[in-house]
Coordinates of C-alpha atoms and ligand atoms in Angstrom, one line a residue:
X1 CA 0.0 0.0 0.0
X2 CA 1.2 3.5 -0.7
X3 CA 1.8 5.6 2.4
X4 CA 1.1 9.3 2.7
X5 CA 4.9 9.8 2.5
X6 CA 5.0 8.2 -0.9
X7 CA 2.2 10.6 -1.9
X8 CA 4.6 13.5 -1.7
X9 CA 6.9 11.7 -4.1
X10 CA 7.9 13.7 -7.1
X11 CA 7.4 10.7 -9.3
X12 CA 4.5 11.0 -11.8
X13 CA 1.4 9.1 -10.8
X14 CA 0.6 5.7 -12.3
X15 CA -3.0 6.7 -12.8
X16 CA -5.0 9.9 -13.2
X17 CA -8.7 9.6 -12.5
X18 CA -10.8 12.3 -14.2
X19 CA -13.8 13.2 -11.9
X20 CA -14.3 13.0 -8.2
X21 CA -17.9 11.7 -8.1
X22 CA -18.8 8.4 -6.4
X23 CA -17.3 6.4 -9.3
X24 CA -14.0 8.3 -9.6
X25 CA -13.5 8.4 -5.8
X26 CA -14.3 4.7 -5.3
X27 CA -12.0 3.8 -8.2
X28 CA -9.2 6.0 -6.9
X29 CA -9.5 4.4 -3.5
X30 CA -9.2 0.9 -4.8
X31 CA -6.3 1.8 -7.1
X32 CA -4.5 3.5 -4.2
X33 CA -5.1 0.5 -2.0
X34 CA -3.5 -1.7 -4.6
X35 CA -0.3 0.5 -4.3
X36 CA -0.8 2.5 -7.4
X37 CA 0.2 6.2 -7.3
X38 CA -3.2 7.7 -8.0
X39 CA -4.4 11.3 -8.5
X40 CA -8.1 12.1 -8.7
X41 CA -8.8 15.4 -10.4
X42 CA -12.0 17.4 -10.4
X43 CA -13.0 20.7 -11.8
X44 CA -15.0 21.6 -8.7
X45 CA -15.4 20.3 -5.2
X46 CA -15.5 16.5 -4.8
X47 CA -18.8 14.9 -5.6
X48 CA -20.9 18.0 -6.6
X49 CA -22.2 16.3 -9.7
X50 CA -24.9 13.6 -9.8
X51 CA -23.5 12.0 -6.7
X52 CA -24.5 15.1 -4.7
X53 CA -28.1 15.0 -5.5
X54 CA -28.7 11.2 -5.7
X55 CA -31.2 9.7 -3.4
X56 CA -29.0 6.8 -2.5
X57 CA -31.4 3.9 -3.1
X58 CA -29.7 0.6 -3.5
X59 CA -32.4 -0.8 -5.6
X60 CA -31.6 -3.9 -7.7
X61 CA -35.1 -5.3 -7.5
X62 CA -37.0 -2.1 -8.1
X63 CA -34.8 -1.0 -10.9
X64 CA -35.2 -4.4 -12.6
X65 CA -36.9 -3.9 -16.0
X66 CA -37.9 -6.4 -18.7
X67 CA -35.0 -7.3 -20.9
X68 CA -32.3 -6.1 -18.6
X69 CA -31.2 -9.3 -17.0
X70 CA -27.5 -8.6 -17.4
X71 CA -27.8 -5.3 -15.6
X72 CA -30.0 -6.9 -12.9
X73 CA -27.3 -9.5 -12.3
X74 CA -24.7 -6.8 -11.9
X75 CA -27.0 -4.7 -9.6
X76 CA -27.7 -7.8 -7.4
X77 CA -24.0 -8.5 -7.1
X78 CA -23.4 -4.9 -6.1
X79 CA -26.2 -5.0 -3.5
X80 CA -24.8 -8.3 -2.1
X81 CA -21.4 -6.7 -1.9
X82 CA -22.6 -3.4 -0.3
X83 CA -22.5 -4.3 3.4
X84 CA -18.9 -5.5 3.1
X85 CA -17.9 -2.5 0.9
X86 CA -19.5 -0.1 3.4
X87 CA -18.0 -1.8 6.5
X88 CA -14.5 -1.5 5.0
X89 CA -15.1 2.1 3.9
X90 CA -16.4 3.2 7.3
X91 CA -13.5 1.5 9.0
X92 CA -10.9 3.1 6.8
X93 CA -12.5 6.6 6.7
X94 CA -14.1 6.8 10.2
X95 CA -17.3 8.2 8.5
X96 CA -20.8 6.9 9.0
X97 CA -22.3 6.6 5.5
X98 CA -25.9 6.0 6.6
X99 CA -26.3 2.5 5.2
X100 CA -29.8 1.3 6.2
X101 CA -31.1 -2.2 5.3
X102 CA -34.6 -0.9 5.6
X103 CA -36.2 -2.6 2.5
X104 CA -38.7 -1.0 0.0
X105 CA -42.4 -1.0 -0.4
X106 CA -43.7 -0.2 -3.9
X107 CA -47.4 0.7 -3.8
X108 CA -50.2 1.1 -6.4
X109 CA -52.7 3.9 -5.9
X110 CA -55.3 2.6 -8.4
X111 CA -56.2 -0.4 -10.5
X112 CA -54.0 0.5 -13.5
X113 CA -50.9 0.9 -11.2
X114 CA -51.8 -2.4 -9.5
X115 CA -51.9 -4.2 -12.8
X116 CA -48.5 -2.7 -13.7
X117 CA -47.0 -3.7 -10.4
X118 CA -48.6 -7.2 -10.6
X119 CA -46.8 -7.7 -13.9
X120 CA -43.6 -6.4 -12.3
X121 CA -44.0 -8.7 -9.4
X122 CA -44.5 -11.8 -11.6
X123 CA -41.4 -10.8 -13.5
X124 CA -39.4 -10.4 -10.3
X125 CA -40.6 -13.7 -9.0
X126 CA -39.8 -15.4 -12.3
X127 CA -36.2 -14.2 -11.8
X128 CA -36.1 -15.6 -8.3
X129 CA -36.0 -12.2 -6.7
X130 CA -37.2 -11.7 -3.1
X131 CA -40.5 -9.8 -3.6
X132 CA -43.8 -10.3 -1.8
X133 CA -47.2 -9.1 -3.0
X134 CA -49.2 -7.3 -0.2
X135 CA -52.8 -6.1 0.0
X136 CA -53.5 -2.4 0.5
X137 CA -54.3 -3.1 4.1
X138 CA -51.1 -5.0 4.7
X139 CA -49.2 -2.1 3.0
X140 CA -50.8 0.4 5.4
X141 CA -50.1 -1.9 8.3
X142 CA -46.4 -1.7 7.5
X143 CA -46.5 2.1 6.7
X144 CA -49.4 3.8 8.5
X145 CA -48.7 7.1 6.8
X146 CA -49.7 5.7 3.4
X147 CA -52.9 7.1 1.8
X148 CA -56.1 5.0 2.3
X149 CA -56.4 4.6 -1.5
X150 CA -53.3 2.3 -1.7
X151 CA -54.6 -0.9 -3.3
X152 CA -51.6 -3.2 -3.0
X153 CA -47.9 -3.3 -3.4
X154 CA -44.6 -5.2 -3.5
X155 CA -42.4 -5.6 -0.5
X156 CA -38.7 -6.1 -1.2
X157 CA -36.3 -6.9 1.6
X158 CA -33.3 -6.5 -0.8
X159 CA -33.5 -2.8 -1.8
X160 CA -32.0 -0.6 0.9
X161 CA -30.3 2.9 1.1
X162 CA -27.2 4.9 1.8
X163 CA -26.5 8.6 2.1
X164 CA -24.6 9.6 -1.1
X165 CA -23.0 12.8 0.3
X166 CA -21.6 10.9 3.4
X167 CA -20.5 8.1 1.0
X168 CA -18.6 10.6 -1.1
X169 CA -17.0 12.2 1.9
X170 CA -16.0 8.7 3.2
X171 CA -14.5 7.7 -0.2
X172 CA -12.5 10.9 -0.4
X173 CA -11.1 10.4 3.1
X174 CA -10.3 6.7 2.5
X175 CA -8.7 7.5 -0.8
X176 CA -6.4 10.1 0.8
X177 CA -5.6 7.8 3.7
X178 CA -4.6 5.1 1.3
X179 CA -2.1 7.5 -0.2
X180 CA -4.1 9.0 -3.1
X181 CA -4.0 12.7 -4.1
X182 CA -7.2 14.6 -4.6
X183 CA -6.8 17.7 -6.8
X184 CA -10.0 19.8 -6.8
X185 CA -10.9 23.1 -8.5
X186 CA -8.9 22.2 -11.5
X187 CA -10.7 20.7 -14.5
X188 CA -9.0 18.4 -17.1
X189 CA -8.9 20.3 -20.3
X190 CA -7.6 17.5 -22.4
X191 CA -6.2 14.0 -22.4
X192 CA -2.7 13.7 -23.8
X193 CA -2.3 11.0 -26.5
X194 CA 1.0 9.6 -27.7
X195 CA 0.5 7.4 -30.7
X196 CA -1.8 4.6 -29.7
X197 CA -1.7 5.2 -26.0
X198 CA -2.6 7.9 -23.4
X199 CA 0.2 9.7 -21.7
X200 CA -1.7 11.7 -19.1
X201 CA -3.8 14.8 -19.0
X202 CA -3.5 18.6 -19.1
X203 CA -5.4 20.7 -16.5
X204 CA -7.2 23.9 -17.6
X205 CA -4.4 25.8 -15.8
X206 CA -2.1 24.4 -18.5
X207 CA -0.3 22.1 -16.0
X208 CA 0.3 18.7 -17.5
X209 CA 0.2 15.5 -15.4
X210 CA 1.9 12.5 -17.0
X211 CA 0.5 9.1 -16.3
X212 CA 0.4 5.7 -18.0
X213 CA -3.3 5.3 -17.2
X214 CA -6.2 7.7 -17.5
X215 CA -9.5 6.6 -16.0
X216 CA -12.4 8.7 -17.3
X217 CA -15.1 9.0 -14.5
X218 CA -16.3 12.5 -15.4
X219 CA -20.0 11.7 -15.2
X220 CA -22.2 13.1 -18.1
X221 CA -19.2 15.0 -19.4
X222 CA -17.1 11.8 -19.9
X223 CA -17.8 11.7 -23.7
X224 CA -16.6 15.3 -24.4
X225 CA -13.1 15.4 -23.0
X226 CA -10.9 16.9 -25.7
X227 CA -7.6 15.3 -26.9
X228 CA -9.1 11.9 -27.6
X229 CA -9.6 10.9 -31.2
X230 CA -13.2 10.6 -32.2
X231 CA -13.0 6.8 -32.6
X232 CA -11.7 6.5 -29.1
X233 CA -14.6 8.3 -27.4
X234 CA -17.8 7.0 -26.0
X235 CA -21.2 8.7 -26.1
X236 CA -22.5 9.9 -22.8
X237 CA -25.5 12.1 -22.4
X238 CA -27.0 14.0 -19.4
X239 CA -30.4 13.0 -18.1
X240 CA -31.8 15.5 -15.7
X241 CA -33.3 14.5 -12.4
X242 CA -35.0 16.9 -10.0
X243 CA -35.2 15.9 -6.4
X244 CA -36.4 17.3 -3.1
X245 CA -35.2 17.1 0.5
X246 CA -37.9 17.5 3.2
X247 CA -37.3 17.5 7.0
X248 CA -39.5 15.9 9.6
X249 CA -39.1 14.8 13.2
X250 CA -36.2 12.4 13.5
X251 CA -37.7 10.9 16.6
X252 CA -41.0 10.0 14.8
X253 CA -40.2 9.4 11.1
X254 CA -43.1 9.4 8.7
X255 CA -41.9 6.2 7.0
X256 CA -39.8 3.2 8.1
X257 CA -38.7 2.1 4.7
X258 CA -38.3 3.4 1.1
X259 CA -41.8 3.8 -0.4
X260 CA -42.3 4.0 -4.1
X261 CA -45.1 4.4 -6.6
X262 CA -44.7 4.1 -10.3
X263 CA -44.4 8.0 -10.3
X264 CA -42.2 8.8 -7.3
X265 CA -40.0 7.5 -4.5
X266 CA -39.7 8.6 -0.9
X267 CA -36.5 7.7 1.0
X268 CA -36.6 8.2 4.8
X269 CA -33.4 8.9 6.6
X270 CA -32.8 8.0 10.3
X271 CA -32.6 11.7 11.2
X272 CA -36.0 12.6 9.8
X273 CA -34.9 13.7 6.3
X274 CA -37.2 12.5 3.6
X275 CA -35.9 12.5 0.0
X276 CA -38.5 12.8 -2.7
X277 CA -37.5 12.0 -6.3
X278 CA -37.0 12.2 -9.1
X279 CA -37.9 13.5 -12.5
X280 CA -36.3 11.9 -15.6
X281 CA -35.9 14.6 -18.3
X282 CA -34.0 14.6 -21.5
X283 CA -33.1 18.3 -21.7
X284 CA -29.4 18.2 -22.4
X285 CA -27.1 20.0 -19.9
X286 CA -29.9 22.0 -18.3
X287 CA -29.8 21.5 -14.5
X288 CA -32.4 24.2 -13.5
X289 CA -34.9 23.4 -10.8
X290 CA -38.4 24.2 -12.2
X291 CA -41.7 25.0 -10.6
X292 CA -43.2 22.2 -12.7
X293 CA -40.7 19.7 -11.5
X294 CA -41.3 20.5 -7.8
X295 CA -45.0 20.4 -8.3
X296 CA -44.9 17.1 -10.0
X297 CA -42.8 15.5 -7.2
X298 CA -44.9 17.0 -4.4
X299 CA -48.2 16.0 -6.0
X300 CA -47.1 12.4 -6.5
X301 CA -45.6 12.2 -3.0
X302 CA -48.7 13.7 -1.5
X303 CA -51.0 11.2 -3.3
X304 CA -49.0 8.3 -1.7
X305 CA -48.2 9.8 1.7
X306 CA -50.4 12.8 2.5
X307 CA -48.4 13.7 5.6
X308 CA -45.5 15.0 3.5
X309 CA -47.3 18.4 3.4
X310 CA -46.4 18.8 7.1
X311 CA -42.7 18.6 6.5
X312 CA -40.3 21.4 5.9
X313 CA -39.0 21.7 2.3
X314 CA -35.3 22.2 2.8
X315 CA -33.8 21.7 -0.6
X316 CA -34.9 21.4 -4.2
X317 CA -32.0 20.4 -6.6
X318 CA -31.3 18.9 -10.0
X319 CA -28.6 16.7 -11.2
X320 CA -27.5 15.2 -14.5
X321 CA -27.3 11.4 -14.6
X322 CA -24.6 10.1 -17.0
X323 CA -26.2 7.8 -19.6
X324 CA -24.9 5.8 -22.5
X325 CA -27.0 5.2 -25.7
X326 CA -28.4 1.9 -24.2
X327 CA -28.6 3.4 -20.6
X328 CA -26.1 0.8 -19.3
X329 CA -22.7 1.5 -17.7
X330 CA -19.6 1.8 -19.7
X331 CA -16.7 0.2 -17.8
X332 CA -13.5 -1.2 -19.3
X333 CA -10.4 -0.5 -21.4
X334 CA -10.8 2.0 -24.2
X335 CA -9.4 2.1 -27.7
X336 CA -6.1 3.5 -26.6
X337 CA -3.5 1.7 -24.4
X338 CA -4.0 3.0 -20.8
X339 CA -7.4 4.5 -21.4
X340 CA -10.1 3.2 -19.1
X341 CA -13.8 4.2 -19.0
X342 CA -15.9 4.2 -15.8
X343 CA -19.0 6.1 -16.6
X344 CA -22.7 6.1 -17.7
X345 CA -24.0 4.5 -14.4
X346 CA -27.4 6.1 -15.2
X347 CA -29.8 5.6 -12.2
X348 CA -27.5 3.1 -10.3
X349 CA -24.1 4.8 -9.8
X350 CA -24.3 4.9 -6.0
X351 CA -25.3 1.2 -6.0
X352 CA -22.6 0.3 -8.5
X353 CA -19.7 2.4 -7.1
X354 CA -18.0 -0.4 -5.2
X355 CA -18.1 -3.1 -7.9
X356 CA -17.2 -0.6 -10.6
X357 CA -14.1 0.4 -8.5
X358 CA -13.0 -3.2 -8.2
X359 CA -13.4 -3.6 -12.0
X360 CA -11.5 -0.5 -12.8
X361 CA -8.6 -1.6 -10.5
X362 CA -8.6 -5.0 -12.2
X363 CA -8.5 -3.4 -15.7
X364 CA -5.7 -0.9 -14.7
X365 CA -3.6 -3.4 -12.8
X366 CA -4.0 -6.6 -14.8
X367 CA -5.9 -5.7 -18.0
X368 CA -8.7 -7.9 -16.9
X369 CA -12.4 -7.1 -16.5
X370 CA -14.5 -9.2 -14.2
X371 CA -17.1 -11.5 -15.7
X372 CA -19.9 -9.5 -14.3
X373 CA -18.9 -6.5 -16.4
X374 CA -18.5 -8.5 -19.6
X375 CA -21.6 -6.9 -21.2
X376 CA -20.7 -3.4 -20.2
X377 CA -17.5 -2.6 -22.0
X378 CA -17.0 0.4 -24.4
X379 CA -16.5 -2.0 -27.3
X380 CA -20.2 -2.7 -27.6
X381 CA -20.5 0.7 -29.3
X382 CA -18.0 -0.3 -32.0
X383 CA -14.9 1.8 -32.8
X384 CA -11.3 0.7 -32.7
X385 CA -10.8 -1.2 -29.4
X386 CA -7.6 -2.5 -28.0
X387 CA -7.5 -6.3 -27.6
X388 CA -7.8 -7.1 -24.0
X389 CA -7.4 -10.3 -22.0
X390 CA -10.8 -10.2 -20.3
X391 CA -11.7 -12.8 -17.7
X392 CA -14.4 -15.0 -19.3
X393 CA -15.0 -12.4 -22.1
X394 CA -15.1 -13.4 -25.7
Ligands
FAD1 C1 -31.9 13.0 -9.1 C2 -31.0 11.8 -9.1 C3 -31.3 10.7 -8.2 C4 -30.4 9.6 -8.2 N1 -30.7 8.6 -7.3 C5 -29.9 7.5 -7.3 C6 -30.1 6.4 -6.4 O1 -31.1 6.5 -5.6 N2 -29.3 5.4 -6.4 C7 -28.3 5.3 -7.3 O2 -27.5 4.2 -7.3 N3 -28.0 6.2 -8.2 C8 -28.8 7.3 -8.2 N4 -28.6 8.3 -9.1 C9 -27.5 8.1 -10.1 C10 -26.2 8.5 -9.6 O3 -26.2 9.8 -8.9 C11 -25.1 8.5 -10.7 O4 -25.2 7.3 -11.4 C12 -23.7 8.6 -10.1 O5 -23.7 9.7 -9.1 C13 -22.7 8.9 -11.1 O6 -21.5 9.1 -10.5 P1 -20.2 9.6 -11.3 O7 -19.1 9.7 -10.4 O8 -20.1 8.9 -12.6 O9 -20.7 11.1 -11.8 P2 -20.8 12.5 -11.0 O10 -21.2 12.3 -9.6 O11 -21.6 13.4 -11.8 O12 -19.3 13.0 -10.9 C14 -18.6 13.4 -12.1 C15 -17.5 14.3 -11.6 O13 -16.7 14.6 -12.8 C16 -16.3 15.9 -12.7 N5 -15.8 16.4 -14.0 C17 -16.5 16.5 -15.2 N6 -15.8 16.9 -16.2 C18 -14.5 17.1 -15.7 C19 -13.3 17.5 -16.2 N7 -13.1 17.8 -17.5 N8 -12.2 17.6 -15.4 C20 -12.3 17.2 -14.1 N9 -13.5 16.8 -13.5 C21 -14.5 16.7 -14.3 C22 -17.5 16.7 -12.2 O14 -17.1 17.9 -11.6 C23 -18.1 15.7 -11.2 O15 -17.6 15.9 -9.9 C24 -29.4 9.5 -9.1 C25 -29.1 10.6 -10.0 C26 -29.9 11.7 -10.0 C27 -29.6 12.9 -10.8

């Protein structure tokens, strides 16, 4: 392991990670733990992008959609690994990240929604997922704050939650304690390319940082870094999400577990905070909070849990989810030697941070990508891709 003393070494780093969101920080931490001199660079403060606004649901079951079995398998692996990931992180960083194995209740407010959820439940059961159908009355028995109109719902004891802001703080702390260097307030203006390999980056101040490996974890901006030839880029677009933070009485929380409807989710924290999210809007790089967005979220939350109107509205924010053309993550070696992608985690970046970090460290260190990431490499979008030895991959 690299010690803080080594961090002061004048030697160039082995790896530069572009972006200090959940994905870049987790990857940096794992790389530093494996003894690689690692610098994580961010244009702003750490984790002020999508990670800052995320609700922190760890929801492999409720984010399972028809035709997405490979992603579901990866999400389930991430959820299984989460308690171990968090325990290690909290030990290393000395920060409580608010992991709560509270489960999730997804409810229907009318017959149409009930039909939709019944289909989803059948699909989940067919996949062997832990998901139980409950009557409206049983839903309200679990969560008395639910509206009387709830007609039924799915209880999952697999989908839990964490606090993304605390998670990011812990990752930054653990990364630095493992010997990594965090450079904030300095954006990467371009990636330096030397023939068929990357050679480092240049900051917008003009300062170059040489490195044999560049990990691109720049969220929705990952596809637009200059310096890379067009055929070596991946396409990543921003998908806007507006989200609210309400505050209630920590001693008497409105909800015990995450509550969802097909239109909204409500994530109750132990201290009384209630996160209400989130819109999904294809509006390019616009991250403005709109009256319509707030109205839509509050209306949907109120219909499911009328008591939300009693809570204090403390924050309305918007973030840009990084999404690939098929809305699946892009993790793996790129078209140039030393170039590694860790982006496009869409709605699951908080859930996938730990497993992605392990995959990135494997790719950088050994040129190998774990089997569970087989379907998520950049090569699925074509382009000139370097031949890799990938574990189990064809
Ligand atoms: C409203 C909302 C709710 C969400 N809820 C959940 C949830 O409940 N569960 C879940 O798992 N996921 C959730 N997500 C998704 C999750 O937030 C993202 O998938 C995840 O945060 C992506 O992390 P990231 O590190 O890739 O990107 P980001 O957190 O966006 O970080 C990217 C970083 O790169 C930096 N950067 C960009 N360009 C440069 C450059 N040129 N030079 C240097 N730095 C650069 C940025 O400043 C930023 O800090 C949610 C997202 C939104 C918007």
